[in-house]
mmCIF file of C-alpha atoms in Angstrom:
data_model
loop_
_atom_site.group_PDB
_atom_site.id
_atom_site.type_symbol
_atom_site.label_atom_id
_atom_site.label_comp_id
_atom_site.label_asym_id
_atom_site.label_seq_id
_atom_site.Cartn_x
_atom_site.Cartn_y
_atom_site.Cartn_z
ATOM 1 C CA UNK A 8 47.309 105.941 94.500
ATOM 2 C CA UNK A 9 50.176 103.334 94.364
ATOM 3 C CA UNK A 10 52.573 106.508 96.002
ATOM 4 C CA UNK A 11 50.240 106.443 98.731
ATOM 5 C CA UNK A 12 50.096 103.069 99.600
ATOM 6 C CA UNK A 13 53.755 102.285 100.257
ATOM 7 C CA UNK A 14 54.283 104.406 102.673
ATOM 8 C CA UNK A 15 51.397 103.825 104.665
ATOM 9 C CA UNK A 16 52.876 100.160 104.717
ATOM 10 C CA UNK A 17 55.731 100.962 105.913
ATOM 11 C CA UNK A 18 54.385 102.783 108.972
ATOM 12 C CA UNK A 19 52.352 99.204 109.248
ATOM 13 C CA UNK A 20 55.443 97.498 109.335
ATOM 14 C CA UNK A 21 57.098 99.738 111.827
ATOM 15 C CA UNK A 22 54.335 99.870 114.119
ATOM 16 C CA UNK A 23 54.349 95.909 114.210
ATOM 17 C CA UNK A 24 57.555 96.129 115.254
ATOM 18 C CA UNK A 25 58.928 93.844 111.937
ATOM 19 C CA UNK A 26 60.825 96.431 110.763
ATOM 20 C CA UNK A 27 63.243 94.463 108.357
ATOM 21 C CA UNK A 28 66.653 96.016 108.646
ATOM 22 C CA UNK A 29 67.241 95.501 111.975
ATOM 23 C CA UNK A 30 66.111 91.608 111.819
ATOM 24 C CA UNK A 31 68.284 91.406 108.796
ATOM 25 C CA UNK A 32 71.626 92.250 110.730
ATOM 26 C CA UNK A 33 71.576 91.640 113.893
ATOM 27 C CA UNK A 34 74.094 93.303 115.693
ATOM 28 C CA UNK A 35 74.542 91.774 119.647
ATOM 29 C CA UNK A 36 75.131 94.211 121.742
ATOM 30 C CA UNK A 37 78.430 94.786 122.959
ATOM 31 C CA UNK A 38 79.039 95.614 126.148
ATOM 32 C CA UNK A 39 82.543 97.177 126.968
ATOM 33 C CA UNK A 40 84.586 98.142 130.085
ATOM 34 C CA UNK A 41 87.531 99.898 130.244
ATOM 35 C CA UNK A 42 89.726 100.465 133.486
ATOM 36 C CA UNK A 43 92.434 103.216 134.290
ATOM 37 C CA UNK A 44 95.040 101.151 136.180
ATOM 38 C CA UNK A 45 98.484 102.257 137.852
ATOM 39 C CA UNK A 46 101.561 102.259 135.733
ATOM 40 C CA UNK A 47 103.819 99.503 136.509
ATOM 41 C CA UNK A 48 105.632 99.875 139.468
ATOM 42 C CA UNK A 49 103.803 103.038 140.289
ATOM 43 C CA UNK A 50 100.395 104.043 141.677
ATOM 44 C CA UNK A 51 100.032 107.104 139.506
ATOM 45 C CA UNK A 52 98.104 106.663 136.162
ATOM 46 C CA UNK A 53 98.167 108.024 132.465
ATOM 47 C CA UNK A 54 94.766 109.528 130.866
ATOM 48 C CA UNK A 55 93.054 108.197 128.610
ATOM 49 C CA UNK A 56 89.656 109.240 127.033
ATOM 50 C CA UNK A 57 86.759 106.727 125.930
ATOM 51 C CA UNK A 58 84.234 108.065 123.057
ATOM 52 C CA UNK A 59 81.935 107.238 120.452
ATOM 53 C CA UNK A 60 79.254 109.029 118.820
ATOM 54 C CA UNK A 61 76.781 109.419 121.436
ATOM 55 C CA UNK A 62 79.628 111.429 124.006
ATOM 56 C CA UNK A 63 82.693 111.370 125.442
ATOM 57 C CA UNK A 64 84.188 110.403 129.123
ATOM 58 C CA UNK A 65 87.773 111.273 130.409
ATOM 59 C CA UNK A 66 89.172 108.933 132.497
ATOM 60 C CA UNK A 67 92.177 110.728 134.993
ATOM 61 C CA UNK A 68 92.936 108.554 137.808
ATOM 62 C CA UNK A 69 93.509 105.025 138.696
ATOM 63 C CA UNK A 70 90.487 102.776 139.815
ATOM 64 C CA UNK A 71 88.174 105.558 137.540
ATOM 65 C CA UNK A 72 86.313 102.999 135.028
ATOM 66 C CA UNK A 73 83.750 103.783 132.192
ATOM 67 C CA UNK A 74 80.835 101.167 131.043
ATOM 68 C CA UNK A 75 80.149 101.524 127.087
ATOM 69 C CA UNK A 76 77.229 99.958 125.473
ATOM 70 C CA UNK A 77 76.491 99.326 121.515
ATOM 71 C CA UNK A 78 74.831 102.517 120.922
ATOM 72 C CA UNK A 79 74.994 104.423 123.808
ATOM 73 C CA UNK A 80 77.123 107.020 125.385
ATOM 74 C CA UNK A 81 79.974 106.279 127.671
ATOM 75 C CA UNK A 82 78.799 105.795 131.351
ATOM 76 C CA UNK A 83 81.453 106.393 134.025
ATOM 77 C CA UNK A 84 81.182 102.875 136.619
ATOM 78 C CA UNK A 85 82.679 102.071 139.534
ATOM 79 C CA UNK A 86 85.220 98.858 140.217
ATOM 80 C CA UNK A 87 86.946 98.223 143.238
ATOM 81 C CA UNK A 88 90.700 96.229 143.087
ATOM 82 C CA UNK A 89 89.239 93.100 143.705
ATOM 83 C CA UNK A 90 86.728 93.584 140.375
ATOM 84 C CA UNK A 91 89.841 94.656 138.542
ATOM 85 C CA UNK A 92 91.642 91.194 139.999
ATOM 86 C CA UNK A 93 88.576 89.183 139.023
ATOM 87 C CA UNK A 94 88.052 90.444 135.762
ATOM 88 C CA UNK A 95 92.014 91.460 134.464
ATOM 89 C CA UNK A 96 94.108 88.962 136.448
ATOM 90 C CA UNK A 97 94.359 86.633 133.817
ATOM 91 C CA UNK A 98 95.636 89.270 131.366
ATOM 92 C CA UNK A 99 97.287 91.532 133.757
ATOM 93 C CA UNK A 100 99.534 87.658 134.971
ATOM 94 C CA UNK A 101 99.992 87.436 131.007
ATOM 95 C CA UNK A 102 101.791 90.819 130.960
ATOM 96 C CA UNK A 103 105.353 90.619 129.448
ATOM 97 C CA UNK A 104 108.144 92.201 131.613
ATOM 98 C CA UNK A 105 108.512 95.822 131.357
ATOM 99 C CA UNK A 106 111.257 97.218 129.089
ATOM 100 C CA UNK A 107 114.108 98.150 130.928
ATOM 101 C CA UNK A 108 116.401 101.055 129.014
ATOM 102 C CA UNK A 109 119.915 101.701 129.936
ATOM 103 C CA UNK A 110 122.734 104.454 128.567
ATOM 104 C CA UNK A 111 126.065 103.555 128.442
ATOM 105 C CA UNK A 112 128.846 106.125 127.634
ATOM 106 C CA UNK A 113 132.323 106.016 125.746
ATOM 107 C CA UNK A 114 135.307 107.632 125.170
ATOM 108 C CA UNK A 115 136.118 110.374 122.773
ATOM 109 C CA UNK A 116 136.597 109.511 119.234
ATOM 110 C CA UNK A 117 136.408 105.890 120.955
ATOM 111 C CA UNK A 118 134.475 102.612 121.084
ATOM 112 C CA UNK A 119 135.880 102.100 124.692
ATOM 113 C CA UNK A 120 133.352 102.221 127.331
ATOM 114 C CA UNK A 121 133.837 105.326 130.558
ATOM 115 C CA UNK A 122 134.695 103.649 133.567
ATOM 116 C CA UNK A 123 131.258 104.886 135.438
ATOM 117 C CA UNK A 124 129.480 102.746 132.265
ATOM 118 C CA UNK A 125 132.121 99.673 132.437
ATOM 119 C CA UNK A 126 130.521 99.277 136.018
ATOM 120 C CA UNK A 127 126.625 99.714 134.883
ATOM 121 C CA UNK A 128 127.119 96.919 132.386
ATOM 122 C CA UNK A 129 126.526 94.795 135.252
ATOM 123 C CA UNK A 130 123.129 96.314 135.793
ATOM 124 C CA UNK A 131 122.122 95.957 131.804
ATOM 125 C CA UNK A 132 123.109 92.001 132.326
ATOM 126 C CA UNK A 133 121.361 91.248 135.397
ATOM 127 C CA UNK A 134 118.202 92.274 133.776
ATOM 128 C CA UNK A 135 118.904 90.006 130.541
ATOM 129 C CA UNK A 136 119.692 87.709 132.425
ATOM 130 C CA UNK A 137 116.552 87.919 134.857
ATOM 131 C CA UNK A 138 114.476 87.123 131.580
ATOM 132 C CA UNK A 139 113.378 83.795 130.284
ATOM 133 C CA UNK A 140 113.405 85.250 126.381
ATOM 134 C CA UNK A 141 115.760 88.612 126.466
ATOM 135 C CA UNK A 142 115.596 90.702 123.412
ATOM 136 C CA UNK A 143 118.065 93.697 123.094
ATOM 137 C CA UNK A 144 118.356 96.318 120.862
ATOM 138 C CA UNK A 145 121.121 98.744 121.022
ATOM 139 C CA UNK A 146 121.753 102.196 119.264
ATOM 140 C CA UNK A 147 125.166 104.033 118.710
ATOM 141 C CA UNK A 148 125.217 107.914 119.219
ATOM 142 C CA UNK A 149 128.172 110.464 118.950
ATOM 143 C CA UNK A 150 128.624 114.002 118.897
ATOM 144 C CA UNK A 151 129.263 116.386 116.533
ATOM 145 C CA UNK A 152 133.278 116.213 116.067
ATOM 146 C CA UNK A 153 133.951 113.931 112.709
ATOM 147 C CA UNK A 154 131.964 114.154 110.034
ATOM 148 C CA UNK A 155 128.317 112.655 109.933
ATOM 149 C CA UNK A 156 129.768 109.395 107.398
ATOM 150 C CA UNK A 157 132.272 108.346 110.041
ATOM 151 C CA UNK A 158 130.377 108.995 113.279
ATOM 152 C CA UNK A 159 128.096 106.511 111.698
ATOM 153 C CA UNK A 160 130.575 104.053 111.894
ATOM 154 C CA UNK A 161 131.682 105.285 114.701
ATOM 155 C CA UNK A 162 128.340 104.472 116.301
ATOM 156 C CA UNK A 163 127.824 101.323 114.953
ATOM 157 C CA UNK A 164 131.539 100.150 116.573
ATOM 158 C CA UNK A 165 129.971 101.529 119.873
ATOM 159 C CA UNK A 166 127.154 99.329 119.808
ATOM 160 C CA UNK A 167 128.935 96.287 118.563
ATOM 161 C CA UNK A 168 130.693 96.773 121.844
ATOM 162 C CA UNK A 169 127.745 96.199 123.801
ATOM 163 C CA UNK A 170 127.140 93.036 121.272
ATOM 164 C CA UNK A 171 129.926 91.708 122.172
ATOM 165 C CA UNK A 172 130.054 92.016 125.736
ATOM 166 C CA UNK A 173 126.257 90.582 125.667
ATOM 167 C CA UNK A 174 127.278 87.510 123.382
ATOM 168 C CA UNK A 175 130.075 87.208 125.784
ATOM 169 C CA UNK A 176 127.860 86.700 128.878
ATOM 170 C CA UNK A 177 125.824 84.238 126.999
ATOM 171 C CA UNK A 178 123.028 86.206 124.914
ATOM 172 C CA UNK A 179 122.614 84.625 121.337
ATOM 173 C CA UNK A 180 123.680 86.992 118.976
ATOM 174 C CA UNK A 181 119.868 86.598 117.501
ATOM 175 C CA UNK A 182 118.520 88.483 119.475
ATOM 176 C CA UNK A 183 120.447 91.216 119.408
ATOM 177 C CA UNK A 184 119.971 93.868 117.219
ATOM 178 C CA UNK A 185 122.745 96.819 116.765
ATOM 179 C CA UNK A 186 122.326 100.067 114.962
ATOM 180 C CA UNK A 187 123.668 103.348 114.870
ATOM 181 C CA UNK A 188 122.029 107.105 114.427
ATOM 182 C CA UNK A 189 125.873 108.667 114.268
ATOM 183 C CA UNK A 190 125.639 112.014 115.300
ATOM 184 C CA UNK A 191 122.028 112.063 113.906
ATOM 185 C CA UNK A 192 119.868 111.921 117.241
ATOM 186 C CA UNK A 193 121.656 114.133 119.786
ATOM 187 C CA UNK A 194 120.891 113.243 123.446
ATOM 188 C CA UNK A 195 122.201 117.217 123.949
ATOM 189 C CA UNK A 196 121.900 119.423 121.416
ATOM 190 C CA UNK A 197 125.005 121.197 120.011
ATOM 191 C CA UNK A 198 126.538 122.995 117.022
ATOM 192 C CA UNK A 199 128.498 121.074 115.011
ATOM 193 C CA UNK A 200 132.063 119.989 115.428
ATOM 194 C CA UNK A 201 131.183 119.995 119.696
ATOM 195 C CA UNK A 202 132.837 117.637 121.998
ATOM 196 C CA UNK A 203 130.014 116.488 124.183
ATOM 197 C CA UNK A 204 130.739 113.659 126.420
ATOM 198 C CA UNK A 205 127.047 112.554 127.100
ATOM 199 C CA UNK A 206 126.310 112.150 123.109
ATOM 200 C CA UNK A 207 129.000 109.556 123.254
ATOM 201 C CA UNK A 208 126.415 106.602 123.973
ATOM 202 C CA UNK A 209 124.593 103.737 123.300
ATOM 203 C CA UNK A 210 121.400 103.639 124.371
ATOM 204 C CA UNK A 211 120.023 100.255 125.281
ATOM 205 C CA UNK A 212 116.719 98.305 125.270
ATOM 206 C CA UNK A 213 116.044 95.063 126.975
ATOM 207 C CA UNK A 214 112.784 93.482 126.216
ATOM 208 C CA UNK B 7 103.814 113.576 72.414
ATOM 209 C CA UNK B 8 100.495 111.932 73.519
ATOM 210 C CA UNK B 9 102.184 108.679 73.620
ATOM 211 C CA UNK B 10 105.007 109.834 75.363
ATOM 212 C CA UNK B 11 102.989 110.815 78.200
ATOM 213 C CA UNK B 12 101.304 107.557 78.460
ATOM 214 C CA UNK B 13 104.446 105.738 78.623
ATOM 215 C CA UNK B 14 105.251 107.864 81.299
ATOM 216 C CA UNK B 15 102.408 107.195 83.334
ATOM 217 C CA UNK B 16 102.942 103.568 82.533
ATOM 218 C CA UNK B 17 106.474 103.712 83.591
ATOM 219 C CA UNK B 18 105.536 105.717 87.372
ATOM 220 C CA UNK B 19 102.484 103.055 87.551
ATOM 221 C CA UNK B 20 104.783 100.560 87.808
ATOM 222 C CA UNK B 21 107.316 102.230 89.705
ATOM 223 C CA UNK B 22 105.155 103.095 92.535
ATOM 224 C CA UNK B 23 103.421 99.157 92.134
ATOM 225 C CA UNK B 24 106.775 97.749 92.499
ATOM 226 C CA UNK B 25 107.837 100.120 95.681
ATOM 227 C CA UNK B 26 105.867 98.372 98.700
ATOM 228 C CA UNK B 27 106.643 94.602 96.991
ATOM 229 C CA UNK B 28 110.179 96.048 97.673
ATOM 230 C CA UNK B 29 109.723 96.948 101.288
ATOM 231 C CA UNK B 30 107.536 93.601 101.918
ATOM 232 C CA UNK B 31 110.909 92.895 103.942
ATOM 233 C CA UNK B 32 108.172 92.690 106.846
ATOM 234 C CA UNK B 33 109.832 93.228 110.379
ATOM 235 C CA UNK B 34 108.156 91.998 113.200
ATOM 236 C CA UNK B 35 105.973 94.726 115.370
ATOM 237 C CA UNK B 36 107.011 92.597 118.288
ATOM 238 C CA UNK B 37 107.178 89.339 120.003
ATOM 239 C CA UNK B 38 105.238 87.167 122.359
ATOM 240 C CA UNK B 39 106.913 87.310 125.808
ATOM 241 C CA UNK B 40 104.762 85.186 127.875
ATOM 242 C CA UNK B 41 102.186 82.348 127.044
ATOM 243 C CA UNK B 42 99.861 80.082 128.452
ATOM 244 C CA UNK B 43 97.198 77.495 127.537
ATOM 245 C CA UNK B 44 95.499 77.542 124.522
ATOM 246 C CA UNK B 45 96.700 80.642 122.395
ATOM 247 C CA UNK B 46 97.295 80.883 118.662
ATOM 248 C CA UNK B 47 98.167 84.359 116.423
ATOM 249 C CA UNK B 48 95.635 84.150 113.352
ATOM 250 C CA UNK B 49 97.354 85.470 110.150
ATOM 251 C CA UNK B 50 95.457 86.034 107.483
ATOM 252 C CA UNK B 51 93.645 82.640 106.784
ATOM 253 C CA UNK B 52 95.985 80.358 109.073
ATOM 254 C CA UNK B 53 96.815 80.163 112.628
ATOM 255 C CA UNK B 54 100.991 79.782 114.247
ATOM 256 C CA UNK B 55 100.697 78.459 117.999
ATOM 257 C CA UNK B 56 101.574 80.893 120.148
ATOM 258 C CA UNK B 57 104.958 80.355 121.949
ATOM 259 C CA UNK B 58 107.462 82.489 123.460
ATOM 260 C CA UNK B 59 109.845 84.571 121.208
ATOM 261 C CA UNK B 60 107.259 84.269 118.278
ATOM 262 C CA UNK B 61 106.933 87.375 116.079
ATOM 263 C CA UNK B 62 104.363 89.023 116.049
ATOM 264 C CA UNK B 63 103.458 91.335 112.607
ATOM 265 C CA UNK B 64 100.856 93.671 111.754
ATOM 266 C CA UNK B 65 97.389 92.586 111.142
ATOM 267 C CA UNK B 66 97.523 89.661 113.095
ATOM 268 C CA UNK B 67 95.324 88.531 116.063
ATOM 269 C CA UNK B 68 96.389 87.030 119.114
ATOM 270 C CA UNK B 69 93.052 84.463 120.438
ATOM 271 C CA UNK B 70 92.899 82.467 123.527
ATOM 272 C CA UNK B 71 90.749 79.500 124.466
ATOM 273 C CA UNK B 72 89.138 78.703 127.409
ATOM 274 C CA UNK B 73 92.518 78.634 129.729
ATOM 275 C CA UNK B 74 94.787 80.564 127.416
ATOM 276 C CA UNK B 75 96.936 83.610 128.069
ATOM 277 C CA UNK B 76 98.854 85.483 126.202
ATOM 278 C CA UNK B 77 101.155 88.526 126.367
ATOM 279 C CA UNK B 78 103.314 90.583 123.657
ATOM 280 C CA UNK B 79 105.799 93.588 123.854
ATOM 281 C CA UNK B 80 105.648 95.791 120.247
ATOM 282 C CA UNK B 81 109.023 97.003 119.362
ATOM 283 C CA UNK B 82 108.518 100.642 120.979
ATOM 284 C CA UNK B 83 107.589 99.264 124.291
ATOM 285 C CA UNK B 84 104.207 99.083 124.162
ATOM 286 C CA UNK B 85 102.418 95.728 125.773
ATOM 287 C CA UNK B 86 99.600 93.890 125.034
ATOM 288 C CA UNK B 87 98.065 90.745 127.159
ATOM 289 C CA UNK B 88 94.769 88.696 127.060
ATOM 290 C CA UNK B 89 93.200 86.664 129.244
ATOM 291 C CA UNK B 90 91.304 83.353 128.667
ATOM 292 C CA UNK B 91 88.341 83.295 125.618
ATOM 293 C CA UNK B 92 89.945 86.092 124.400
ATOM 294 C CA UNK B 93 90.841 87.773 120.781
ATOM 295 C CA UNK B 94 92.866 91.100 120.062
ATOM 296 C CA UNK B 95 93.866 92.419 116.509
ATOM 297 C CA UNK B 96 97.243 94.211 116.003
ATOM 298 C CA UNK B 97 95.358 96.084 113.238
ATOM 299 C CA UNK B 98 98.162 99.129 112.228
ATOM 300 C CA UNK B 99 101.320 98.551 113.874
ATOM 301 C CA UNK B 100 104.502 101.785 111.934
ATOM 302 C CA UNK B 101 107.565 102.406 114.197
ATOM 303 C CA UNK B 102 109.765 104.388 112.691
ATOM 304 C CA UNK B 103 110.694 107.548 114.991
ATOM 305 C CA UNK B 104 113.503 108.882 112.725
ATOM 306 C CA UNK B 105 110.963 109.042 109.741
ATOM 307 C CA UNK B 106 108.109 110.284 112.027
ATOM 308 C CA UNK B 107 105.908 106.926 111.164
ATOM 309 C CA UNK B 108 104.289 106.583 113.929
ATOM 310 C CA UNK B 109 101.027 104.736 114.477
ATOM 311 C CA UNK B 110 99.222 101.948 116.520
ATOM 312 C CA UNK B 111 95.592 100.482 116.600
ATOM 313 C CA UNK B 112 94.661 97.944 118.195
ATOM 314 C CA UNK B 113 91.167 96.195 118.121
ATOM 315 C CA UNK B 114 89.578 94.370 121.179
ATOM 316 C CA UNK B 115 87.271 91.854 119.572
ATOM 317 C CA UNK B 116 86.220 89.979 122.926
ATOM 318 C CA UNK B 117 87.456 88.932 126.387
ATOM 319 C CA UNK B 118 89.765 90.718 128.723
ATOM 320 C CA UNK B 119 92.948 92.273 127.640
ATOM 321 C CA UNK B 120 95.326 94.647 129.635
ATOM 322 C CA UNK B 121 97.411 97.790 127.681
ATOM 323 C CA UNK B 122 100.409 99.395 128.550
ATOM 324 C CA UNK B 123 101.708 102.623 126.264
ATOM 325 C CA UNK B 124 104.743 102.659 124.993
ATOM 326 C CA UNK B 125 106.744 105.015 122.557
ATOM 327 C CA UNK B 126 103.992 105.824 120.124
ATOM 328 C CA UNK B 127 101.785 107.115 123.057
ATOM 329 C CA UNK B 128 104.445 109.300 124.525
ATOM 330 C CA UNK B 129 105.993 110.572 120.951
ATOM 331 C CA UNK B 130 102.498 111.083 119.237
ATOM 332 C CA UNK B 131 99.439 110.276 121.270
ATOM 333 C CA UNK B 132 97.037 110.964 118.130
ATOM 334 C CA UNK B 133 98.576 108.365 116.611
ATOM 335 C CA UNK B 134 97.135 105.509 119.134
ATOM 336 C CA UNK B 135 93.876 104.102 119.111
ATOM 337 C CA UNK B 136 92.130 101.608 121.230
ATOM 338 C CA UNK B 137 88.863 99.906 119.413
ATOM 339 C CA UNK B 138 86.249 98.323 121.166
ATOM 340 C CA UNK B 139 83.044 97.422 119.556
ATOM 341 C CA UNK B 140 81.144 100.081 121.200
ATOM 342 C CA UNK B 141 83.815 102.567 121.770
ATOM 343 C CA UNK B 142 87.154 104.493 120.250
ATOM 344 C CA UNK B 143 90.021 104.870 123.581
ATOM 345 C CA UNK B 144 92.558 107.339 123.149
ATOM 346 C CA UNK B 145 95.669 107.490 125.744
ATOM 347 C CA UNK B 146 97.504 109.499 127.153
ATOM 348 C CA UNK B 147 100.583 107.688 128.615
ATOM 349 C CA UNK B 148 98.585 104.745 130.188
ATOM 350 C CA UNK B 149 97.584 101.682 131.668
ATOM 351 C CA UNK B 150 94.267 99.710 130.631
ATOM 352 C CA UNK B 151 92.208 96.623 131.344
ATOM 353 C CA UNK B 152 89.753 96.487 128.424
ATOM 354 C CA UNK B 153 87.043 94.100 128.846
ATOM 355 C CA UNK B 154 84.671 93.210 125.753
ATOM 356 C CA UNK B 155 81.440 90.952 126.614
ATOM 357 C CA UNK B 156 78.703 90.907 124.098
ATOM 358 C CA UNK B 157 75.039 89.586 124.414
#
């Protein structure tokens, strides 16, 4: 008797439309857009895929937009640019700089810059100095002649180079920040013990 | 012999508990590069005001207020801006190429927010997720405006 009544109250309760767990956490409904937008500087986009458990949308070019609700699958939408400057300008305006990456290389068994790379230096500091809060990392490579302990320190003296010349121009030496992979990340790949002129490097971020 | 063991076990327990107090050294994931307004990173329990050159560490949120703006580059490249009324977690943030560590998600709580990839995305795409409430983004070398409104 008592196993038959429960259940018949519960379909009571449903069909009332109080059914309990819902009213106990209510969940708003979220309602979320997301926009394929040109690289910067480019027109071209990435990809990039929206899903949850109700399905799955590919998004391919730029402009293509998808509308997700709370619980439903992924709907594709359509924005034009002046949607996309209504809705992102705030956050696109609050975008940071794009990193900037530069390669400078040196001279055999050397921490002396190549003459082609004394001349680019000017490039790396008009962009550090173009920025209101420059950060910089730089990394010290070499090739495979010297043995993996020295070109370690070999590296490092490379990118202490670029250090100084920064700190010399005027960049706090805070934020700067030098390291070295030796002979450990190879821009070309080559036996060891292999003079290679373009693993000589530092390779150089400015954020 | 029994005893032996345990102290063994006792010994690696504490080993392994001491390890990540050891590499609390935390590094920043990145810094804010451009700011605006009203805009605070919550961290943990507190709240630093946002300004430029700020570090920015895993786990914490960048919010805006009503006129705030806020943007951040992660130390592989990757960038991250809101716009006003606005909150975005930095939930995972692991850079660390040479060890293959690689791994970003990022949570978009409310507001408008725009994305740009970086190193993670091009090295290990897999390893970069987008969260919305209603939604899981994966990218594939991209640009985003993610825009969360709830009702």
């Amino acid at each position: 008797m008592r196993g038959s009544v429960l259940p018949l109250l519960a379909l009571v309760l449903a069909a009332a439309g109080c059914v309990p767990k819902k009213a106990q956490t209510p969940q708003p409904a979220s309602s979320n857009l997301v926009v394929l937008l040109p690289d910067p500087g480019k027109t071209t986009a990435g990809r990039a895929v929206v899903s949850n458990d109700k399905g799955t949308l590919d998004l391919a070019e730029a402009g293509a937009a998808v509308r997700v609700t709370s619980g439903e699958a992924p709907k594709s939408t359509a924005v034009t640019p002046s949607d996309v400057q209504r809705i992102f300008g705030d956050a696109l305006a609050a975008l940071p700089p794009s990193p900037q990456h530069f390669v400078l290389y040196f001279r055999f068994d050397s921490e002396e810059l190549t003459d082609e790379s004394r001349r680019l230096v000017q490039d790396v500091l008009s962009v550090v100095k173009q920025r209101p809060d420059p950060e910089v990392v730089a990394i010290g490579h070499t090739d495979t002649t010297g043995t993996p302990a020295s070109n370690v320190e070999l590296g490092l003296r490379r990118a202490n180079t670029v250090r100084t010349i920064l700190v010399d121009a005027g960049l706090p030496a805070s934020s700067i920040a030098v390291r070295s992979h030796g002979e450990g990340a190879l821009l070309v790949r080559t036996a060891d013990g292999v003079f290679e002129p373009r693993n000589r490097r530092v390779e150089i971020t400015v954020r | 012999m029994g005893r032996i063991l345990r102290l063994w076990v006792v010994a690696c327990a504490c080993i392994t508990a001491a390890a990540p107090a050891f590499a609390q050294q935390p590094t920043p994931a990145g810094r804010i590069k451009v700011v605006s307004g009203d805009a605070v990173i919550v961290r943990g329990a507190s709240t630093v005001p946002a300004q430029n050159g700020v570090a920015v560490y895993q786990s914490d949120s960048l919010r805006t207020g009503k006129d705030g703006r806020v943007g951040i580059t992660l130390s592989d490249d990757t960038q991250v801006s809101i716009g006003p009324g606005s909150e975005v977690k930095l939930d995972s943030f692991v850079y660390d190429p040479g060890a293959g560590q690689l791994a970003l998600v990022l949570k978009f709580i409310r507001g408008t927010a725009a994305y740009v990839s970086g190193q993670i995305a091009k090295l290990a795409p897999d390893a970069v997720r987008l969260e919305t409430p209603a939604a899981i983004v994966g990218v594939r070398g991209t640009t985003l405006g993610i825009e969360v409104t709830s009702d």
